[in-house]
mmCIF file of C-alpha atoms in Angstrom:
data_model
loop_
_atom_site.group_PDB
_atom_site.id
_atom_site.type_symbol
_atom_site.label_atom_id
_atom_site.label_comp_id
_atom_site.label_asym_id
_atom_site.label_seq_id
_atom_site.Cartn_x
_atom_site.Cartn_y
_atom_site.Cartn_z
ATOM 1 C CA UNK A 13 160.365 -89.498 66.970
ATOM 2 C CA UNK A 14 162.168 -86.739 64.999
ATOM 3 C CA UNK A 15 162.227 -83.171 66.280
ATOM 4 C CA UNK A 16 162.688 -80.542 63.601
ATOM 5 C CA UNK A 17 163.976 -77.515 65.499
ATOM 6 C CA UNK A 18 164.021 -78.306 69.231
ATOM 7 C CA UNK A 19 164.191 -81.243 71.508
ATOM 8 C CA UNK A 20 163.637 -81.994 75.155
ATOM 9 C CA UNK A 21 166.017 -80.070 77.366
ATOM 10 C CA UNK A 22 166.671 -81.967 80.529
ATOM 11 C CA UNK A 23 168.492 -80.265 83.366
ATOM 12 C CA UNK A 24 169.476 -82.214 86.541
ATOM 13 C CA UNK A 25 169.100 -79.962 89.543
ATOM 14 C CA UNK A 26 170.587 -80.091 93.052
ATOM 15 C CA UNK A 27 169.707 -83.737 93.703
ATOM 16 C CA UNK A 28 169.755 -86.728 91.357
ATOM 17 C CA UNK A 29 166.062 -87.299 92.107
ATOM 18 C CA UNK A 30 165.124 -83.779 90.983
ATOM 19 C CA UNK A 31 165.170 -82.723 87.331
ATOM 20 C CA UNK A 32 163.716 -80.029 85.045
ATOM 21 C CA UNK A 33 162.495 -80.823 81.551
ATOM 22 C CA UNK A 34 161.622 -78.115 79.010
ATOM 23 C CA UNK A 35 159.875 -78.674 75.686
ATOM 24 C CA UNK A 36 159.469 -75.620 73.423
ATOM 25 C CA UNK A 37 157.200 -75.781 70.346
ATOM 26 C CA UNK A 38 156.583 -73.352 67.426
ATOM 27 C CA UNK A 39 153.601 -73.510 65.108
ATOM 28 C CA UNK A 40 152.758 -71.881 61.784
ATOM 29 C CA UNK A 41 149.388 -72.706 60.260
ATOM 30 C CA UNK A 42 147.518 -71.686 57.070
ATOM 31 C CA UNK A 43 143.811 -72.164 56.547
ATOM 32 C CA UNK A 44 141.833 -72.032 53.299
ATOM 33 C CA UNK A 45 138.115 -72.481 53.387
ATOM 34 C CA UNK A 46 134.537 -71.358 52.836
ATOM 35 C CA UNK A 47 134.747 -68.754 55.536
ATOM 36 C CA UNK A 48 137.932 -67.200 54.276
ATOM 37 C CA UNK A 49 141.640 -67.646 54.612
ATOM 38 C CA UNK A 50 143.451 -67.266 57.951
ATOM 39 C CA UNK A 51 146.937 -67.869 59.359
ATOM 40 C CA UNK A 52 147.983 -68.782 62.859
ATOM 41 C CA UNK A 53 151.447 -68.494 64.360
ATOM 42 C CA UNK A 54 152.600 -69.090 67.931
ATOM 43 C CA UNK A 55 154.925 -70.687 70.389
ATOM 44 C CA UNK A 56 154.460 -72.799 73.524
ATOM 45 C CA UNK A 57 156.610 -74.042 76.379
ATOM 46 C CA UNK A 58 156.017 -77.112 78.448
ATOM 47 C CA UNK A 59 157.942 -77.530 81.666
ATOM 48 C CA UNK A 60 158.105 -80.560 83.928
ATOM 49 C CA UNK A 61 159.859 -80.982 87.281
ATOM 50 C CA UNK A 62 159.930 -84.286 89.091
ATOM 51 C CA UNK A 63 161.110 -85.183 92.614
ATOM 52 C CA UNK A 64 160.391 -88.649 93.926
ATOM 53 C CA UNK A 65 156.585 -89.127 93.904
ATOM 54 C CA UNK A 66 155.812 -85.468 93.090
ATOM 55 C CA UNK A 67 155.623 -83.838 89.690
ATOM 56 C CA UNK A 68 155.085 -80.174 88.751
ATOM 57 C CA UNK A 69 153.983 -79.613 85.189
ATOM 58 C CA UNK A 70 152.917 -76.555 83.221
ATOM 59 C CA UNK A 71 152.254 -75.613 79.647
ATOM 60 C CA UNK A 72 151.699 -72.060 78.360
ATOM 61 C CA UNK A 73 151.278 -70.691 74.817
ATOM 62 C CA UNK A 74 151.151 -67.423 72.932
ATOM 63 C CA UNK A 75 149.663 -67.257 69.435
ATOM 64 C CA UNK A 76 148.142 -64.896 66.897
ATOM 65 C CA UNK A 77 145.170 -65.653 64.591
ATOM 66 C CA UNK A 78 142.329 -63.093 64.534
ATOM 67 C CA UNK A 79 143.952 -61.419 67.492
ATOM 68 C CA UNK A 80 146.919 -62.043 69.884
ATOM 69 C CA UNK A 81 146.118 -64.613 72.599
ATOM 70 C CA UNK A 82 148.040 -66.059 75.581
ATOM 71 C CA UNK A 83 146.957 -68.864 77.830
ATOM 72 C CA UNK A 84 148.143 -71.258 80.457
ATOM 73 C CA UNK A 85 146.829 -74.569 79.124
ATOM 74 C CA UNK A 86 147.853 -76.655 82.091
ATOM 75 C CA UNK A 87 149.610 -76.083 85.371
ATOM 76 C CA UNK A 88 149.420 -78.533 88.262
ATOM 77 C CA UNK A 89 151.131 -80.394 91.057
ATOM 78 C CA UNK A 90 150.742 -84.188 90.805
ATOM 79 C CA UNK A 91 151.299 -86.260 93.912
ATOM 80 C CA UNK A 92 151.326 -90.005 93.445
ATOM 81 C CA UNK A 93 151.081 -91.546 96.928
ATOM 82 C CA UNK A 94 149.987 -95.094 96.109
ATOM 83 C CA UNK A 95 147.200 -96.130 96.161
ATOM 84 C CA UNK A 96 146.146 -92.373 96.132
ATOM 85 C CA UNK A 97 146.767 -89.730 93.558
ATOM 86 C CA UNK A 98 146.084 -86.002 94.080
ATOM 87 C CA UNK A 99 146.421 -83.331 91.429
ATOM 88 C CA UNK A 100 146.054 -79.619 92.265
ATOM 89 C CA UNK A 101 145.861 -76.954 89.602
ATOM 90 C CA UNK A 102 144.774 -76.670 86.027
ATOM 91 C CA UNK A 103 144.480 -80.120 84.394
ATOM 92 C CA UNK A 104 142.923 -81.377 81.078
ATOM 93 C CA UNK A 105 141.548 -84.509 82.720
ATOM 94 C CA UNK A 106 137.919 -84.111 81.712
ATOM 95 C CA UNK A 107 138.244 -81.782 78.727
ATOM 96 C CA UNK A 108 135.976 -81.736 75.618
ATOM 97 C CA UNK A 109 136.279 -80.297 72.095
ATOM 98 C CA UNK A 110 135.289 -76.810 73.290
ATOM 99 C CA UNK A 111 138.606 -76.729 75.186
ATOM 100 C CA UNK A 112 140.687 -77.249 72.058
ATOM 101 C CA UNK A 113 143.416 -74.732 71.269
ATOM 102 C CA UNK A 114 146.148 -74.670 68.536
ATOM 103 C CA UNK A 115 148.526 -76.174 71.106
ATOM 104 C CA UNK A 116 146.254 -78.803 72.663
ATOM 105 C CA UNK A 117 143.488 -78.979 75.206
ATOM 106 C CA UNK A 118 142.981 -76.421 77.917
ATOM 107 C CA UNK A 119 142.418 -77.790 81.353
ATOM 108 C CA UNK A 120 140.126 -76.742 84.228
ATOM 109 C CA UNK A 121 141.243 -75.419 87.596
ATOM 110 C CA UNK A 122 140.447 -77.731 90.523
ATOM 111 C CA UNK A 123 141.474 -80.442 92.936
ATOM 112 C CA UNK A 124 141.525 -83.977 91.509
ATOM 113 C CA UNK A 125 141.784 -87.175 93.472
ATOM 114 C CA UNK A 126 141.808 -90.891 92.710
ATOM 115 C CA UNK A 127 142.035 -94.137 94.609
ATOM 116 C CA UNK A 128 143.366 -97.333 92.897
ATOM 117 C CA UNK A 129 141.649 -100.374 94.339
ATOM 118 C CA UNK A 130 143.989 -103.221 95.487
ATOM 119 C CA UNK A 131 143.903 -106.779 94.362
ATOM 120 C CA UNK A 132 141.908 -108.867 93.760
ATOM 121 C CA UNK A 133 139.761 -106.020 92.339
ATOM 122 C CA UNK A 134 142.649 -104.440 90.465
ATOM 123 C CA UNK A 135 142.471 -102.141 87.458
ATOM 124 C CA UNK A 136 139.716 -100.122 89.151
ATOM 125 C CA UNK A 137 140.262 -96.460 90.028
ATOM 126 C CA UNK A 138 137.692 -94.311 91.829
ATOM 127 C CA UNK A 139 137.835 -90.599 91.041
ATOM 128 C CA UNK A 140 136.550 -87.383 92.521
ATOM 129 C CA UNK A 141 137.271 -83.737 91.641
ATOM 130 C CA UNK A 142 136.202 -80.285 92.710
ATOM 131 C CA UNK A 143 136.377 -77.911 89.712
ATOM 132 C CA UNK A 144 136.296 -74.179 89.436
ATOM 133 C CA UNK A 145 132.653 -72.929 89.223
ATOM 134 C CA UNK A 146 131.347 -75.068 92.084
ATOM 135 C CA UNK A 147 131.338 -78.276 89.962
ATOM 136 C CA UNK A 148 132.026 -81.739 91.274
ATOM 137 C CA UNK A 149 132.964 -84.821 89.305
ATOM 138 C CA UNK A 150 132.453 -88.331 90.686
ATOM 139 C CA UNK A 151 133.327 -91.486 88.720
ATOM 140 C CA UNK A 152 135.725 -94.271 88.125
ATOM 141 C CA UNK A 153 137.693 -96.080 85.448
ATOM 142 C CA UNK A 154 138.776 -99.642 84.726
ATOM 143 C CA UNK A 155 141.277 -100.313 82.008
ATOM 144 C CA UNK A 156 140.304 -98.062 79.132
ATOM 145 C CA UNK A 157 136.693 -97.514 80.283
ATOM 146 C CA UNK A 158 135.556 -94.578 82.357
ATOM 147 C CA UNK A 159 132.172 -93.454 83.691
ATOM 148 C CA UNK A 160 131.111 -90.561 85.933
ATOM 149 C CA UNK A 161 129.097 -87.418 86.192
ATOM 150 C CA UNK A 162 129.445 -83.696 86.855
ATOM 151 C CA UNK A 163 127.329 -82.261 89.633
ATOM 152 C CA UNK A 164 126.420 -78.690 90.469
ATOM 153 C CA UNK A 165 126.687 -75.659 88.216
ATOM 154 C CA UNK A 166 124.638 -76.861 85.177
ATOM 155 C CA UNK A 167 123.117 -79.778 87.052
ATOM 156 C CA UNK A 168 123.724 -83.521 86.570
ATOM 157 C CA UNK A 169 125.854 -84.176 83.446
ATOM 158 C CA UNK A 170 126.928 -87.797 82.841
ATOM 159 C CA UNK A 171 130.153 -88.732 81.035
ATOM 160 C CA UNK A 172 131.294 -91.965 79.520
ATOM 161 C CA UNK A 173 134.521 -92.832 77.718
ATOM 162 C CA UNK A 174 136.630 -95.593 76.290
ATOM 163 C CA UNK A 175 140.300 -95.346 75.276
ATOM 164 C CA UNK A 176 142.634 -97.897 73.879
ATOM 165 C CA UNK A 177 145.554 -98.893 71.658
ATOM 166 C CA UNK A 178 146.114 -101.867 69.410
ATOM 167 C CA UNK A 179 149.442 -102.119 67.587
ATOM 168 C CA UNK A 180 149.695 -98.941 65.524
ATOM 169 C CA UNK A 181 146.088 -97.835 66.204
ATOM 170 C CA UNK A 182 145.076 -95.679 69.199
ATOM 171 C CA UNK A 183 142.112 -93.444 70.024
ATOM 172 C CA UNK A 184 139.266 -92.527 72.329
ATOM 173 C CA UNK A 185 135.463 -92.251 72.183
ATOM 174 C CA UNK A 186 133.432 -90.205 74.639
ATOM 175 C CA UNK A 187 129.930 -89.056 75.412
ATOM 176 C CA UNK A 188 129.043 -86.192 77.704
ATOM 177 C CA UNK A 189 125.519 -85.154 78.437
ATOM 178 C CA UNK A 190 125.887 -81.488 77.404
ATOM 179 C CA UNK A 191 128.384 -82.003 74.629
ATOM 180 C CA UNK A 192 127.241 -85.106 72.842
ATOM 181 C CA UNK A 193 129.644 -87.670 71.246
ATOM 182 C CA UNK A 194 133.234 -86.864 70.358
ATOM 183 C CA UNK A 195 136.414 -88.785 69.747
ATOM 184 C CA UNK A 196 139.679 -89.098 67.931
ATOM 185 C CA UNK A 197 141.944 -91.799 66.487
ATOM 186 C CA UNK A 198 145.405 -92.169 65.126
ATOM 187 C CA UNK A 199 146.923 -94.782 62.784
ATOM 188 C CA UNK A 200 150.761 -94.676 62.721
ATOM 189 C CA UNK A 201 151.728 -96.577 59.600
ATOM 190 C CA UNK A 202 155.358 -95.714 59.957
ATOM 191 C CA UNK A 203 157.541 -94.300 62.763
ATOM 192 C CA UNK A 204 157.115 -90.802 61.346
ATOM 193 C CA UNK A 205 153.811 -90.810 59.424
ATOM 194 C CA UNK A 206 150.290 -91.061 60.721
ATOM 195 C CA UNK A 207 146.673 -90.657 59.685
ATOM 196 C CA UNK A 208 144.461 -88.923 62.244
ATOM 197 C CA UNK A 209 140.699 -88.434 62.506
ATOM 198 C CA UNK A 210 138.296 -86.679 64.845
ATOM 199 C CA UNK A 211 134.584 -86.010 65.204
ATOM 200 C CA UNK A 212 132.122 -84.098 67.362
ATOM 201 C CA UNK A 213 128.413 -84.896 67.143
ATOM 202 C CA UNK A 214 125.821 -83.284 69.425
ATOM 203 C CA UNK A 215 122.541 -84.354 67.873
ATOM 204 C CA UNK A 216 120.552 -81.490 66.512
ATOM 205 C CA UNK A 217 123.258 -78.974 67.439
ATOM 206 C CA UNK A 218 126.665 -79.798 66.061
ATOM 207 C CA UNK A 219 128.427 -82.137 63.587
ATOM 208 C CA UNK A 220 132.102 -81.654 62.937
ATOM 209 C CA UNK A 221 134.461 -84.041 61.162
ATOM 210 C CA UNK A 222 138.219 -83.788 60.785
ATOM 211 C CA UNK A 223 140.894 -85.706 58.908
ATOM 212 C CA UNK A 224 144.699 -85.061 58.936
ATOM 213 C CA UNK A 225 147.927 -86.597 57.643
ATOM 214 C CA UNK A 226 150.989 -86.111 59.778
ATOM 215 C CA UNK A 227 154.430 -86.378 58.158
ATOM 216 C CA UNK A 228 157.755 -86.570 59.956
ATOM 217 C CA UNK A 229 156.133 -85.254 63.166
ATOM 218 C CA UNK A 230 156.570 -81.767 61.876
ATOM 219 C CA UNK A 231 154.125 -81.223 58.950
ATOM 220 C CA UNK A 232 150.409 -81.867 59.049
ATOM 221 C CA UNK A 233 147.808 -81.458 56.275
ATOM 222 C CA UNK A 234 144.134 -81.640 57.122
ATOM 223 C CA UNK A 235 140.527 -81.090 56.205
ATOM 224 C CA UNK A 236 137.794 -80.017 58.614
ATOM 225 C CA UNK A 237 134.103 -80.053 57.739
ATOM 226 C CA UNK A 238 131.134 -78.594 59.609
ATOM 227 C CA UNK A 239 127.599 -79.791 58.851
ATOM 228 C CA UNK A 240 125.857 -78.294 61.888
ATOM 229 C CA UNK A 241 125.007 -75.646 62.932
ATOM 230 C CA UNK A 242 126.422 -74.176 59.672
ATOM 231 C CA UNK A 243 127.848 -75.854 56.610
ATOM 232 C CA UNK A 244 131.521 -74.971 56.109
ATOM 233 C CA UNK A 245 134.890 -76.502 55.349
ATOM 234 C CA UNK A 246 138.549 -75.682 55.545
ATOM 235 C CA UNK A 247 141.834 -77.113 54.356
ATOM 236 C CA UNK A 248 144.876 -76.393 56.510
ATOM 237 C CA UNK A 249 148.597 -76.890 56.614
ATOM 238 C CA UNK A 250 150.586 -76.909 59.861
ATOM 239 C CA UNK A 251 154.345 -76.693 60.201
ATOM 240 C CA UNK A 252 155.759 -77.501 63.715
ATOM 241 C CA UNK A 253 159.096 -76.849 65.202
ATOM 242 C CA UNK A 254 159.849 -79.094 68.076
#
């Protein structure tokens, strides 16, 4: 995958098992649409440190559109102690379209845990998480299927999902009780070019559709359309430096 301006910077630290990876990104975006024209520009930095079964990862971004913004999208410690996995920090494990930013999904603070069932069950993982705001998630996943529910805060909110890949196609489809249906897909018809689509449908409240063409992993041209709660559209062009 070609990188236009930057690439992964990998720095071995004091021990061979310990390393630091840095991934900077720069974004320039122009929007034209029924609600006016707008530009977005920003930078992000993703850092990853691994040591044996432990991984420390973070991603922060600064950008300007209507006003300057800065955010830590993710920042967590991931401990893989088979068959257990524990993640502490801000993670985009159960994100939804409202968490979307110009540089990806924003996670939620919490403590995440999972247990991978041994054979002969196999491919079954039980999950539990305590999230900021006194919310609890309980569920499980098998293969590309996941099912669970959020408890506390806003009450009982079920969530279902399916993810998968077939040759050059990949994507995910989800339903969450308070957000409706949402999903995305990607068809890579060459090593550098891809067609992407997304939608968000919360019956009676929201209907958003998006289509984008990605060229050379650095240029994206797209169209977004809103049918609910308001009718609107925008055409956009993104230029990435990675």
